[in-house]
Tab-separated table of C-alpha atoms in Angstrom:
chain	number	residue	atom	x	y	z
A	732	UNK	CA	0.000	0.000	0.000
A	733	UNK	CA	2.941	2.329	-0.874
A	734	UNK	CA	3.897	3.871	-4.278
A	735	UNK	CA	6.670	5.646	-5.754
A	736	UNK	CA	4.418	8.466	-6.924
A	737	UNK	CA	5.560	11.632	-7.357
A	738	UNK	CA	2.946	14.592	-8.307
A	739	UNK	CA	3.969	18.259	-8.662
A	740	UNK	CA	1.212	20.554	-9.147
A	741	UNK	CA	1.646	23.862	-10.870
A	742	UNK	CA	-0.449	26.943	-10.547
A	743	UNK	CA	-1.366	28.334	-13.533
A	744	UNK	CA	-3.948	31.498	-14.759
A	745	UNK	CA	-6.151	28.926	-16.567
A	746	UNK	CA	-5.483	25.046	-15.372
A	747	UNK	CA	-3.289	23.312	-12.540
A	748	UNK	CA	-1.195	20.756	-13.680
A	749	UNK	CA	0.700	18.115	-12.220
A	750	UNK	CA	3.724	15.733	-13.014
A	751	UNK	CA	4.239	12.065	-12.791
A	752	UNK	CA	6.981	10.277	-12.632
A	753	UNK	CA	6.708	7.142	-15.702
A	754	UNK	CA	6.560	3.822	-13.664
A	755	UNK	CA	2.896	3.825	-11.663
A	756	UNK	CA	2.545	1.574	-8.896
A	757	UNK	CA	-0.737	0.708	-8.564
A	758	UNK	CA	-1.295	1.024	-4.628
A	759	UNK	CA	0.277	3.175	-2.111
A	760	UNK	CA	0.995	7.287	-0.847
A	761	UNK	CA	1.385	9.982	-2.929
A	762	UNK	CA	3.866	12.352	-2.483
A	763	UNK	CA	2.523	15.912	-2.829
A	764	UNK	CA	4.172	18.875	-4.114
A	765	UNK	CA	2.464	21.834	-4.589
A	766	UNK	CA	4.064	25.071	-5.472
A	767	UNK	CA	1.828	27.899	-5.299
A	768	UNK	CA	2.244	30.038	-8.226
A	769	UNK	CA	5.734	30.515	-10.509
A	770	UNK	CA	6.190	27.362	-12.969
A	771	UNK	CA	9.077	25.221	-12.705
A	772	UNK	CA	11.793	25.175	-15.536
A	773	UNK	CA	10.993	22.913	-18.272
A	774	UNK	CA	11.780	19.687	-17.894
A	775	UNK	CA	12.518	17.244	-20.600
A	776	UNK	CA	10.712	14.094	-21.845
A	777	UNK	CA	7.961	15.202	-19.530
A	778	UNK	CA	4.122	13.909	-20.685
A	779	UNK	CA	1.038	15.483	-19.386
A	780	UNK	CA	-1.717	13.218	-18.264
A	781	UNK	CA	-4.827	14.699	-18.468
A	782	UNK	CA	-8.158	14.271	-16.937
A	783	UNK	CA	-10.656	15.854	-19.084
A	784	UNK	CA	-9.185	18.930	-20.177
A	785	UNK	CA	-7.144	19.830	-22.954
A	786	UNK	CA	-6.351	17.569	-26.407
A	787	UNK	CA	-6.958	14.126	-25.822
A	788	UNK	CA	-4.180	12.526	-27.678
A	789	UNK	CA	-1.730	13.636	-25.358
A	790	UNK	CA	-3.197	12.016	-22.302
A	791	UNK	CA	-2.783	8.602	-23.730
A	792	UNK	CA	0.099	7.442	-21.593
A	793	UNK	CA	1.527	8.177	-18.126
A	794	UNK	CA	5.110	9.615	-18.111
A	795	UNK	CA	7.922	11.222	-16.348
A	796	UNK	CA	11.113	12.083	-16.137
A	797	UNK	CA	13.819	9.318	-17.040
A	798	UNK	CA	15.150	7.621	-14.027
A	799	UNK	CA	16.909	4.789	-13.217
A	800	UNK	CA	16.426	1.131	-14.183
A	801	UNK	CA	16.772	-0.058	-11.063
A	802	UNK	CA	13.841	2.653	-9.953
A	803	UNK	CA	11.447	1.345	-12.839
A	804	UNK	CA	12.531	-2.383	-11.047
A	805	UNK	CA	11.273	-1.273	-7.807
A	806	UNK	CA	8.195	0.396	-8.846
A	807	UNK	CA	7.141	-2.405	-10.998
A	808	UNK	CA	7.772	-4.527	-8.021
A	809	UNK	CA	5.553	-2.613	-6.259
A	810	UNK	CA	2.731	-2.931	-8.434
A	811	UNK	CA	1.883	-6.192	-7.959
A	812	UNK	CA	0.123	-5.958	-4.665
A	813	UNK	CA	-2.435	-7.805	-6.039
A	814	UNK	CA	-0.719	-10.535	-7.518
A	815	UNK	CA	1.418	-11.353	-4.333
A	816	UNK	CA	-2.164	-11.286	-1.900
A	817	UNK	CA	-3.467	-13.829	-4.670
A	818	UNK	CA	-0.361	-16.131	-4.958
A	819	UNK	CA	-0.031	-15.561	-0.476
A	820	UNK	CA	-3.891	-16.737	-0.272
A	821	UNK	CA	-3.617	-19.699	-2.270
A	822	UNK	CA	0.151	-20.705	-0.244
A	823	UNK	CA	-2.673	-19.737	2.959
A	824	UNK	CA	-4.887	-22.649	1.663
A	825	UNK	CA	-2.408	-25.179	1.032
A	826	UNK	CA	-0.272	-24.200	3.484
A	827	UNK	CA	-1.288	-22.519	6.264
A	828	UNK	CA	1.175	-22.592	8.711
A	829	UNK	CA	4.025	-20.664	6.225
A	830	UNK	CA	2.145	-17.606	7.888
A	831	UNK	CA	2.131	-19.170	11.361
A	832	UNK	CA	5.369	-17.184	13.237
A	833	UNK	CA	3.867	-13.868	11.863
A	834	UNK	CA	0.246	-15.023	13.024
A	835	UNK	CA	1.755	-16.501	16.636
A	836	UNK	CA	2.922	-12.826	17.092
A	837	UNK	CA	-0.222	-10.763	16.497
A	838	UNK	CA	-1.634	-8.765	17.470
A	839	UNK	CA	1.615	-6.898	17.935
A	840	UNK	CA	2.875	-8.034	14.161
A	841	UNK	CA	0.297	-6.869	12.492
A	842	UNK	CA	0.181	-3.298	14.312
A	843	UNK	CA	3.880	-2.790	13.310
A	844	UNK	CA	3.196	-3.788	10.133
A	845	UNK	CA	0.390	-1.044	9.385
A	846	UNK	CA	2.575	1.224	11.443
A	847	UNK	CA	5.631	0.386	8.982
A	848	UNK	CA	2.588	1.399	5.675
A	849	UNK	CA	1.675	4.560	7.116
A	850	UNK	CA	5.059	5.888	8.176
A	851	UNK	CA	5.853	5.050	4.511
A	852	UNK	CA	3.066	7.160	3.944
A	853	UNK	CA	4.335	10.169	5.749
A	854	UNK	CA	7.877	10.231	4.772
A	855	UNK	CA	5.822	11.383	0.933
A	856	UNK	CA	3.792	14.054	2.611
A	857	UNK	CA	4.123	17.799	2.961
A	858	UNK	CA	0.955	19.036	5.596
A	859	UNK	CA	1.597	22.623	4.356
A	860	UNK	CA	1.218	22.022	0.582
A	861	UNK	CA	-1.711	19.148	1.814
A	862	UNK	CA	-3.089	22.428	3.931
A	863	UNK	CA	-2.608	24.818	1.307
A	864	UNK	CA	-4.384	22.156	-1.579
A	865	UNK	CA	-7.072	22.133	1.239
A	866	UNK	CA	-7.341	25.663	1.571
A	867	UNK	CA	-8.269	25.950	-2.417
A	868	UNK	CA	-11.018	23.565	-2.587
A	869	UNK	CA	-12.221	22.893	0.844
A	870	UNK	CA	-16.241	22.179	-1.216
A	871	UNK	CA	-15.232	19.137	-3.174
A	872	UNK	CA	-13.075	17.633	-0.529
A	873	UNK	CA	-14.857	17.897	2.567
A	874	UNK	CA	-18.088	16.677	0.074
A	875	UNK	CA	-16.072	13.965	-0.667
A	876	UNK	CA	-15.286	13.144	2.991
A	877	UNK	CA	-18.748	13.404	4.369
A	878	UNK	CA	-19.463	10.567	1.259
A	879	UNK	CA	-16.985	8.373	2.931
A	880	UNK	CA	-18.243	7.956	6.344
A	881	UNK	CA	-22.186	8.077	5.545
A	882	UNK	CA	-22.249	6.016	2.147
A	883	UNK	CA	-19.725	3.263	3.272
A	884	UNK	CA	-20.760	2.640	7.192
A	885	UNK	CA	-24.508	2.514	5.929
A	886	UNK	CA	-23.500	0.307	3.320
A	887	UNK	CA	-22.016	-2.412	5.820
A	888	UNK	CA	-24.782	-2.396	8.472
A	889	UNK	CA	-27.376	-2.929	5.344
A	890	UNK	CA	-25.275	-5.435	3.551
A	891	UNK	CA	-24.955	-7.156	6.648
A	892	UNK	CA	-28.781	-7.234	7.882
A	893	UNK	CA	-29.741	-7.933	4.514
A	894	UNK	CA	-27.142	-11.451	3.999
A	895	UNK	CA	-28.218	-12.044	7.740
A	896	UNK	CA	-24.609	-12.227	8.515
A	897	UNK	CA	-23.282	-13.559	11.582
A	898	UNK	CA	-22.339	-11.292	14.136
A	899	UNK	CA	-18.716	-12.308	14.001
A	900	UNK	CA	-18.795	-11.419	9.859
A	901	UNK	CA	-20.849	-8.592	10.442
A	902	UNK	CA	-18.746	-6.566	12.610
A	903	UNK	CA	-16.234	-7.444	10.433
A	904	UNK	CA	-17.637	-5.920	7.693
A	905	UNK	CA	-19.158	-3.096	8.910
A	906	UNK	CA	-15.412	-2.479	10.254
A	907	UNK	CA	-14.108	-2.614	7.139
A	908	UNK	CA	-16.841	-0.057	6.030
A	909	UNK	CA	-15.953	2.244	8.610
A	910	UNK	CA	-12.673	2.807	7.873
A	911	UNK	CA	-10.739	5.718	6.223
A	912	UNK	CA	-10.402	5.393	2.119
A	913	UNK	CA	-7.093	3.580	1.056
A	914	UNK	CA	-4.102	4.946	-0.340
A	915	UNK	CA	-4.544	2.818	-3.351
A	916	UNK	CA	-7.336	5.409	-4.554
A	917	UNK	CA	-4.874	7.853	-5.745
A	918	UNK	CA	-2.743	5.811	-8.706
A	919	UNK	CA	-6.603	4.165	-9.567
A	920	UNK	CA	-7.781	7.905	-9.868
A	921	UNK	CA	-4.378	8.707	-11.881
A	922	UNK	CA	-5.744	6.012	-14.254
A	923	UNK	CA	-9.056	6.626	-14.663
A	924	UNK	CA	-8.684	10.054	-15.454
A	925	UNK	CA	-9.591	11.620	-12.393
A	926	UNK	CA	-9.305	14.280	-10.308
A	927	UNK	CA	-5.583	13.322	-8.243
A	928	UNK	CA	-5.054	16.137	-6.266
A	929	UNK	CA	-9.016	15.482	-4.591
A	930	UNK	CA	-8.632	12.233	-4.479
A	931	UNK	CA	-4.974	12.887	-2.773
A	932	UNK	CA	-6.217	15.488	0.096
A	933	UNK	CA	-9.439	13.215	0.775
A	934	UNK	CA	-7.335	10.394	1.695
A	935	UNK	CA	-5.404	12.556	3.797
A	936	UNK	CA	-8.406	13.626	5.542
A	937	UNK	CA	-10.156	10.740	6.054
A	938	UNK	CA	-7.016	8.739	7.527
A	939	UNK	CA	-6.231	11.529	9.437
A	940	UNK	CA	-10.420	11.742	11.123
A	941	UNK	CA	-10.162	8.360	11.156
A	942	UNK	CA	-9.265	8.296	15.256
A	943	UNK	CA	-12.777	9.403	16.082
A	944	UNK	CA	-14.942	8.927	12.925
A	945	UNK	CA	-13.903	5.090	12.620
A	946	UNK	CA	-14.157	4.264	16.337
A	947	UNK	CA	-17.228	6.290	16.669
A	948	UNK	CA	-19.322	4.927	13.900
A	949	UNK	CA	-18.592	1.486	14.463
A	950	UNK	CA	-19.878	1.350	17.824
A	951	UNK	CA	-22.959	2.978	16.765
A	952	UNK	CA	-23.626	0.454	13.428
A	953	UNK	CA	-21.934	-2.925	15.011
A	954	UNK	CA	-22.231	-2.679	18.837
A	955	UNK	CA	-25.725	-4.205	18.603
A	956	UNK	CA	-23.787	-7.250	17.872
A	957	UNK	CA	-20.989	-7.324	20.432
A	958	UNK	CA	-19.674	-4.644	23.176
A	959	UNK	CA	-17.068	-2.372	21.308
A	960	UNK	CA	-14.922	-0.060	23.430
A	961	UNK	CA	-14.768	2.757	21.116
A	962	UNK	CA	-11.759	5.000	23.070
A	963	UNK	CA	-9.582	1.379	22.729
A	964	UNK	CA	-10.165	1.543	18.809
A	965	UNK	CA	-9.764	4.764	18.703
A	966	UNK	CA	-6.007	5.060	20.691
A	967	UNK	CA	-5.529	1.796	18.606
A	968	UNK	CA	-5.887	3.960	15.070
A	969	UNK	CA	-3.951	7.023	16.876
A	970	UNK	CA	-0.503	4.866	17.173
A	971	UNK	CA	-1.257	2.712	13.783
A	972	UNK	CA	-2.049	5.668	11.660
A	973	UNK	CA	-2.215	9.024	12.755
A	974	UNK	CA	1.241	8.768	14.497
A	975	UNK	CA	3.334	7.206	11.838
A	976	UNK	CA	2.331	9.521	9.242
A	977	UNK	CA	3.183	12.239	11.373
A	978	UNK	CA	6.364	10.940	12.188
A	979	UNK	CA	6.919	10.066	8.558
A	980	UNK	CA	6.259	14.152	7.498
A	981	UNK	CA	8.507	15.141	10.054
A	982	UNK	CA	11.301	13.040	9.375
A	983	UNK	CA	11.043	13.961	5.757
A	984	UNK	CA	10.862	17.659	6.160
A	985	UNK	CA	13.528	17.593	8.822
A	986	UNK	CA	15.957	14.719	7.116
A	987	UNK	CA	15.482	15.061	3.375
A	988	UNK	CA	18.782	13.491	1.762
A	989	UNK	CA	17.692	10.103	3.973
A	990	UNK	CA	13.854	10.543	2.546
A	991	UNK	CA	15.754	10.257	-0.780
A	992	UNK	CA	17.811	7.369	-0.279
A	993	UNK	CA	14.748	5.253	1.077
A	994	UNK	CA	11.943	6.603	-0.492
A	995	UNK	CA	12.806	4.163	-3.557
A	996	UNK	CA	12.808	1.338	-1.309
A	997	UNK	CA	9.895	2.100	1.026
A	998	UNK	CA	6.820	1.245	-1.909
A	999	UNK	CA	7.883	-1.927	-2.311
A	1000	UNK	CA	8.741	-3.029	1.422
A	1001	UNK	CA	5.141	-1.483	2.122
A	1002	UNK	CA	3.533	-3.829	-0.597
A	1003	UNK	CA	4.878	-6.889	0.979
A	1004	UNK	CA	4.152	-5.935	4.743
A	1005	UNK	CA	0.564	-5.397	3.884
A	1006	UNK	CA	0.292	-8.295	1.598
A	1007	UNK	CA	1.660	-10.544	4.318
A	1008	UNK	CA	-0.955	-8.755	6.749
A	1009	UNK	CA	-3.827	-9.710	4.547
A	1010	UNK	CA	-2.660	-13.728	3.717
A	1011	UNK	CA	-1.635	-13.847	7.628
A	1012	UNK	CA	-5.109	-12.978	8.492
A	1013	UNK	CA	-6.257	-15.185	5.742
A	1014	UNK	CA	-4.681	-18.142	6.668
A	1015	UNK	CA	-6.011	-17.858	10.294
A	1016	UNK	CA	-9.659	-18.774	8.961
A	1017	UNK	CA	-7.884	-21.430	6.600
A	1018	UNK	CA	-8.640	-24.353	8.914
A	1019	UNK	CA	-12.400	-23.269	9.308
A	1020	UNK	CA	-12.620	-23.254	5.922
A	1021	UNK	CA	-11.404	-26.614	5.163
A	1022	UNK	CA	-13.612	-27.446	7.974
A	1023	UNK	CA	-16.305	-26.362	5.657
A	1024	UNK	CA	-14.739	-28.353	2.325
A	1025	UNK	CA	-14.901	-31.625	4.714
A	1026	UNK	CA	-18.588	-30.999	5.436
A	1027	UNK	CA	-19.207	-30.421	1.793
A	1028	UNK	CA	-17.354	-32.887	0.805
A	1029	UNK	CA	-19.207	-35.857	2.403
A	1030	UNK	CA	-22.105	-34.431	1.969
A	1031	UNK	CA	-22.444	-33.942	-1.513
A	1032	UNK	CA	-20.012	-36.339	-3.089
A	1033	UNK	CA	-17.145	-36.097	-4.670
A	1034	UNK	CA	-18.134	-33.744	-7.383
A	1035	UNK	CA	-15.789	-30.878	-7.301
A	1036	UNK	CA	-18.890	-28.554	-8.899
A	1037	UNK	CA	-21.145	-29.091	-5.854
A	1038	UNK	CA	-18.471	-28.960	-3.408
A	1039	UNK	CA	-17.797	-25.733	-4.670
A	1040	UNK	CA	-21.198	-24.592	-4.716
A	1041	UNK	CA	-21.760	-25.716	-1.015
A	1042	UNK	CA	-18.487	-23.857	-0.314
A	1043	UNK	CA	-20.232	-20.902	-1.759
A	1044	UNK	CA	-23.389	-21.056	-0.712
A	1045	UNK	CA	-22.203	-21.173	2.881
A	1046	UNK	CA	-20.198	-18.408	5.233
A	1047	UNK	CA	-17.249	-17.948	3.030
A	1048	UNK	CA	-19.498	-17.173	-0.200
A	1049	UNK	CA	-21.288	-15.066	1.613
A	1050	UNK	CA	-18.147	-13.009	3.165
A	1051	UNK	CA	-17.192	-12.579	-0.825
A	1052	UNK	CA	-20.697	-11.692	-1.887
A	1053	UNK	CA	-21.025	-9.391	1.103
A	1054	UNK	CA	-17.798	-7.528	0.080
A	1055	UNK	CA	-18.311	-7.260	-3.905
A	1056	UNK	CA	-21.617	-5.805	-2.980
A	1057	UNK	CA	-19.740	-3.607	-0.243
A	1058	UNK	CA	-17.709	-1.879	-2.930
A	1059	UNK	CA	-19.509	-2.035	-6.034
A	1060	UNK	CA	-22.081	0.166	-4.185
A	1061	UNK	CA	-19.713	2.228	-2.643
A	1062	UNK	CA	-18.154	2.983	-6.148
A	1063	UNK	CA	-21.538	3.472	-7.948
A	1064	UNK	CA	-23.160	5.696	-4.419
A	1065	UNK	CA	-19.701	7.916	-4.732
A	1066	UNK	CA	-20.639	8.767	-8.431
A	1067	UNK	CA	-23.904	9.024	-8.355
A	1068	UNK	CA	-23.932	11.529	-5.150
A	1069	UNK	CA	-21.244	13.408	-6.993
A	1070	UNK	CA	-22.942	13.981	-10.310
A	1071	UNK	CA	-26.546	15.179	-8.156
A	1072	UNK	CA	-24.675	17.582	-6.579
A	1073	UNK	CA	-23.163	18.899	-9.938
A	1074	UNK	CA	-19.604	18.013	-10.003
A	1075	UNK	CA	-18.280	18.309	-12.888
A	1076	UNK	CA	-16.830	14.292	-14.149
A	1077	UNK	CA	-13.353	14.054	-13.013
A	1078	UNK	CA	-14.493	14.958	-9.585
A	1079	UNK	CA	-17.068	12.824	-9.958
A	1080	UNK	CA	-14.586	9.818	-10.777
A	1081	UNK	CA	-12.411	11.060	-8.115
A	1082	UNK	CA	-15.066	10.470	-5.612
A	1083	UNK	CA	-16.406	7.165	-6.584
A	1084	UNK	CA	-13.034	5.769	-6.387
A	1085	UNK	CA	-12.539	7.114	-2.838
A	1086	UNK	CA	-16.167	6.369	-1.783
A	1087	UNK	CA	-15.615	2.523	-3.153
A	1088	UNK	CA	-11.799	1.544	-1.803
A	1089	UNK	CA	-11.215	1.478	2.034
A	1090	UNK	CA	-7.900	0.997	3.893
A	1091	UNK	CA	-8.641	-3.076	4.672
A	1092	UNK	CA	-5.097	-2.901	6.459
A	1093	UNK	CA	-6.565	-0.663	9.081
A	1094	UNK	CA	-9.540	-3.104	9.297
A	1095	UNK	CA	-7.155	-5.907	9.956
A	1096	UNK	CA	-5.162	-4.600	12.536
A	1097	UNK	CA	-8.406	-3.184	15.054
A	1098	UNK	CA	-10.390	-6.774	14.084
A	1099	UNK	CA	-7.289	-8.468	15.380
A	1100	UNK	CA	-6.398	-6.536	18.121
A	1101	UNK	CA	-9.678	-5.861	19.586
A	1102	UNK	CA	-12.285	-8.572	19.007
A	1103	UNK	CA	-11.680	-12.339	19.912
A	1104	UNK	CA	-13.613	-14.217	16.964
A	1105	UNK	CA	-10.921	-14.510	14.173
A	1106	UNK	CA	-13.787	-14.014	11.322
A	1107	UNK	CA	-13.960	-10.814	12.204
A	1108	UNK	CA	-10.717	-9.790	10.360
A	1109	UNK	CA	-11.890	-11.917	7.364
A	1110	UNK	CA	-13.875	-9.275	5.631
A	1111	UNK	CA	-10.983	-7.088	5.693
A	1112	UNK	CA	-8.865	-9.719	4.510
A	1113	UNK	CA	-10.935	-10.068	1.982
A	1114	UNK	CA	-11.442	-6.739	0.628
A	1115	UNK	CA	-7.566	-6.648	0.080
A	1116	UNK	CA	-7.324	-8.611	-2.661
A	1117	UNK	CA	-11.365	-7.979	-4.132
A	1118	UNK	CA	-11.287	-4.304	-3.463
A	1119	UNK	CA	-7.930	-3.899	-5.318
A	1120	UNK	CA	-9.564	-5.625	-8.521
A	1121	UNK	CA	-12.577	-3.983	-8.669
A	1122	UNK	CA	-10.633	-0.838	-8.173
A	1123	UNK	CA	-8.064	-0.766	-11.106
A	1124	UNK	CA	-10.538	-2.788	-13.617
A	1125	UNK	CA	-12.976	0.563	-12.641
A	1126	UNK	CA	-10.048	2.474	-13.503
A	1127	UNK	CA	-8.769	1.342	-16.451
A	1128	UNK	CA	-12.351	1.525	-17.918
A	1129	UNK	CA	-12.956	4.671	-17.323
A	1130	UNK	CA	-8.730	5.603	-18.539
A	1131	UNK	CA	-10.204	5.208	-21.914
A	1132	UNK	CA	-13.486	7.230	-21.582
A	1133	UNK	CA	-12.414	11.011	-21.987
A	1134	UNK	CA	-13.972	12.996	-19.554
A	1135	UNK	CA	-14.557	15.875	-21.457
A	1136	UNK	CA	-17.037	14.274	-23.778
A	1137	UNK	CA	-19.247	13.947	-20.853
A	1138	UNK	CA	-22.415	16.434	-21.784
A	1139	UNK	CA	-23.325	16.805	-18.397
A	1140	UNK	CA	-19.280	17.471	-17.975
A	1141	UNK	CA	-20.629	21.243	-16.815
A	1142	UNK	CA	-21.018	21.181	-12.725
A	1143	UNK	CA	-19.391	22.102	-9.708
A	1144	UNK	CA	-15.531	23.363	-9.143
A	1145	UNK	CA	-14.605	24.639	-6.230
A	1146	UNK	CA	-11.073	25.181	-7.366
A	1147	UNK	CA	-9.485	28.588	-8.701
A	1148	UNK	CA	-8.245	26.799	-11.656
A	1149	UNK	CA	-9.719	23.172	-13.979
A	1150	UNK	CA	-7.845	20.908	-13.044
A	1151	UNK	CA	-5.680	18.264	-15.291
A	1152	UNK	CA	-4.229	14.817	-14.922
C-alpha cells in the first residue's frame, strides 16, 4: 500500500497541472508537491496526463522524467500488490502454517506492520502544501469526505442485515466499512482520469479523522452485535495511523537526503508488509474453511462442482458476496452523489473511487487486536485482494473514456483553476 508516486502541481492562470513520474505503482501514498504560483523550468521528456481537459491525444500514456532502471525495477515490483495477496492466499490454503510465526505474534505483528505502511506514507507528505491544496477547494473535498463515512458505514450495516450475517462477519464488515479510504485510490484515480489532487487530500483527511470517525461509527452500526470499546479503537488507530504519518512528514521535512535514499525502497517493502498482513489474516480462517470443504465434501459427493457450490453457498461465499456488494455500491453511491450535486466528471470519478476503496489494512489490525472471533478480520482480509480488482478494472475503464465528452461534464468546481491529470 505504498507507491513511488511523485505529483507536482503547478499553478497556472487557466489550469493546474501536475507531473508524474513514468513507472505507476498501482497502490500506495502519494507524495505531494504543490508550489503555489511561478512554474518550474521545463523539464525534458515530460508527458502530461490529463483528466478531461485539454487535447486528448496527449493524455494517452503516463510519463515522467527518465530515471533509473533499477527505480522502474522497484516500482514495478511494487505494483503487484495484487498478484502477491493472490499467490499468499492460495500458499494460505495449502499451506497454512508458512504464515504461522507472523500469526503466533499478532496482534503486535500486524500493528507494526500497518505502522511500517503509514510511516511510509508520511515520509511522501508535505501538511503545508496538503493544507494549502485544502485551503483551495475545501467544497469538493470535505463533500467527498462526508461521502466516505455516511455512504460506506450505511452500506455495511445494510449489507450485513440484509445477507443475515453472523455477528462475528458482520462486525467485520461493517469495520471494514468504517474505515478511512485507502491509499490505493490515488494511482486508480491517476488512471481513470480523475481528479488526483481530490482524491490525494481526501485520503489525507479521512485517515487523518479516522481516530474518532472510525471508532465512533462502528460502535454505533456494530455494537448491537458485540460490546465495542470505542476510546480502545480509537487510541488503537492514533498509534497505527495518525502517528506514523506524522512521524513520517517530520522526518522527511527535517531529514530530506535520507527521505531520498529510502523513499525508492519504502513502496515496495510497504507492498509486501501489507500483503503478508492480509494472507496472515487469511490463513487464520484457513482451517475453518477446510472445515467447511470436509462438510461439503461428504455431503455432496465427490463432485468438485457441488463442493464448490456448497463452499459458496455457505459463510465464506457469503463473506465474498457481502464484500463485492460492499464496494460495487460504494463505487456506484460515490458517483452518483457526486454527479446530483453537480460536479463536474473528473471529480465525480475522483469520488467514486474514494467512496468505493477502504484501507482493509486498518480493518485488519483493530479486528485483530480488539475482538476475539478470528472471522472478524476476514472481511478485511478479503477486501484486500477484491477491493484492489474492482478498483483498477474501474479504472482502467474509465482511462479510456475522456472525460470531457461527458455532456453533463458542466457542474461544480470549487477550485481557482480546472484541473488536469
Amino acid at each position: 500500500m505504498s507507491a513511488s508516486l511523485s505529483l507536482c502541481f503547478t499553478a497556472s492562470t487557466s489550469n493546474l497541472r501536475f507531473r508524474t513520474q513514468p513507472s505507476v505503482p498501482l497502490f500506495g501514498p502519494i507524495k505531494l508537491k504543490c508550489p503555489a504560483i511561478s512554474n518550474p523550468p521545463k523539464l525534458p521528456n515530460l508527458l502530461t496526463v490529463r483528466s478531461g481537459h485539454g487535447n486528448p491525444s496527449s493524455d494517452r500514456a503516463l510519463g515522467g522524467l527518465a530515471e533509473p532502471r533499477w527505480q522502474k525495477l522497484l516500482s514495478t515490483a511494487a505494483s503487484l500488490y495484487p498478484l502477491y495477496v493472490a499467490v499468499g492466499g492460495v500458499v494460505a490454503c495449502l499451506r497454512p502454517s508458512t504464515f504461522s510465526w507472523f500469526v503466533k505474534r499478532g496482534p503486535a505483528s500486524y500493528s507494526l506492520s500497518l505502522g511500517f505502511i503509514m510511516l511510509a506514507m508520511g515520509l511522501t507528505l508535505e501538511l503545508r502544501d496538503f493544507l494549502n491544496l485544502f485551503m483551495q477547494r475545501p467544497l469538493s473535498i470535505i463533500f467527498g469526505c462526508v461521502a466516505q463515512y455516511t455512504i460506506m458505514p450505511s452500506l455495511g450495516f445494510i449489507i450485513s442485515k440484509a445477507l443475515g450475517l453472523s455477528p462475528s462477519v458482520s462486525v467485520g464488515l461493517i469495520l471494514l466499512a468504517c474505515c478511512p479510504g485507502g491509499t490505493a485510490s490515488n494511482v486508480v484515480t491517476l488512471i481513470a482520469r480523475g481528479d488526483v489532487p481530490l482524491s490525494i487530500v481526501m485520503t489525507a483527511c479521512t485517515t487523518l479523522g479516522a481516530v474518532l470517525l472510525t471508532p465512533l461509527l462502528t460502535t454505533i452500526l456494530a455494537g448491537t452485535y458485540v460490546p465495542i470499546d470505542a476510546v480502545k479503537l480509537s487510541i488503537s488507530t492514533l498509534q497505527v495511523v495518525v502517528a506514523p504519518i506524522l512521524l513520517g512528514s517530520y522526518i522527511q521535512s527535517t531529514f530530506p537526503s535520507f527521505v531520498k535514499v529510502v523513499t525508492p525502497f519504502s513502496p515496495l517493502f510497504a507492498v509486501l508488509a501489507s500483503s503478508l498482513l492480509a494472507c496472515s489474516v487469511f490463513s487464520e480462517n484457513v482451517i475453518r474453511l477446510k472445515s467447511s470443504m470436509a462438510v461439503a465434501s461428504i455431503a455432496s459427493g465427490t463432485s468438485p462442482f457441488l463442493i464448490a457450490q456448497t463452499i459458496l453457498s455457505g459463510e465464506l461465499g457469503l463473506v465474498i458476496l457481502s464484500v463485492v456488494l460492499l464496494h460495487f455500491a460504494g463505487f456506484f453511491l460515490g458517483y452518483l452523489s457526486a454527479t446530483l450535486s453537480g460536479f463536474k466528471e473528473p471529480q465525480r470519478r475522483a469520488i467514486s473511487i474514494e467512496v468505493g476503496m477502504q484501507n482493509s489494512s486498518l480493518g485488519v489490525v483493530l479486528a485483530a487486536s480488539h475482538f476475539t472471533s478470528p472471522m472478524v478480520a476476514f472481511p478485511p482480509a478479503m477486501s484486500a485482494v477484491i477491493m484492489n480488482i474492482m478498483g483498477s478494472s474501474l479504472g482502467f475503464f474509465w482511462r479510456y473514456i475522456d472525460p470531457s465528452d461527458s455532456k453533463t461534464n458542466r457542474g461544480v468546481d470549487d477550485s481557482n483553476h480546472e484541473t488536469t491529470s
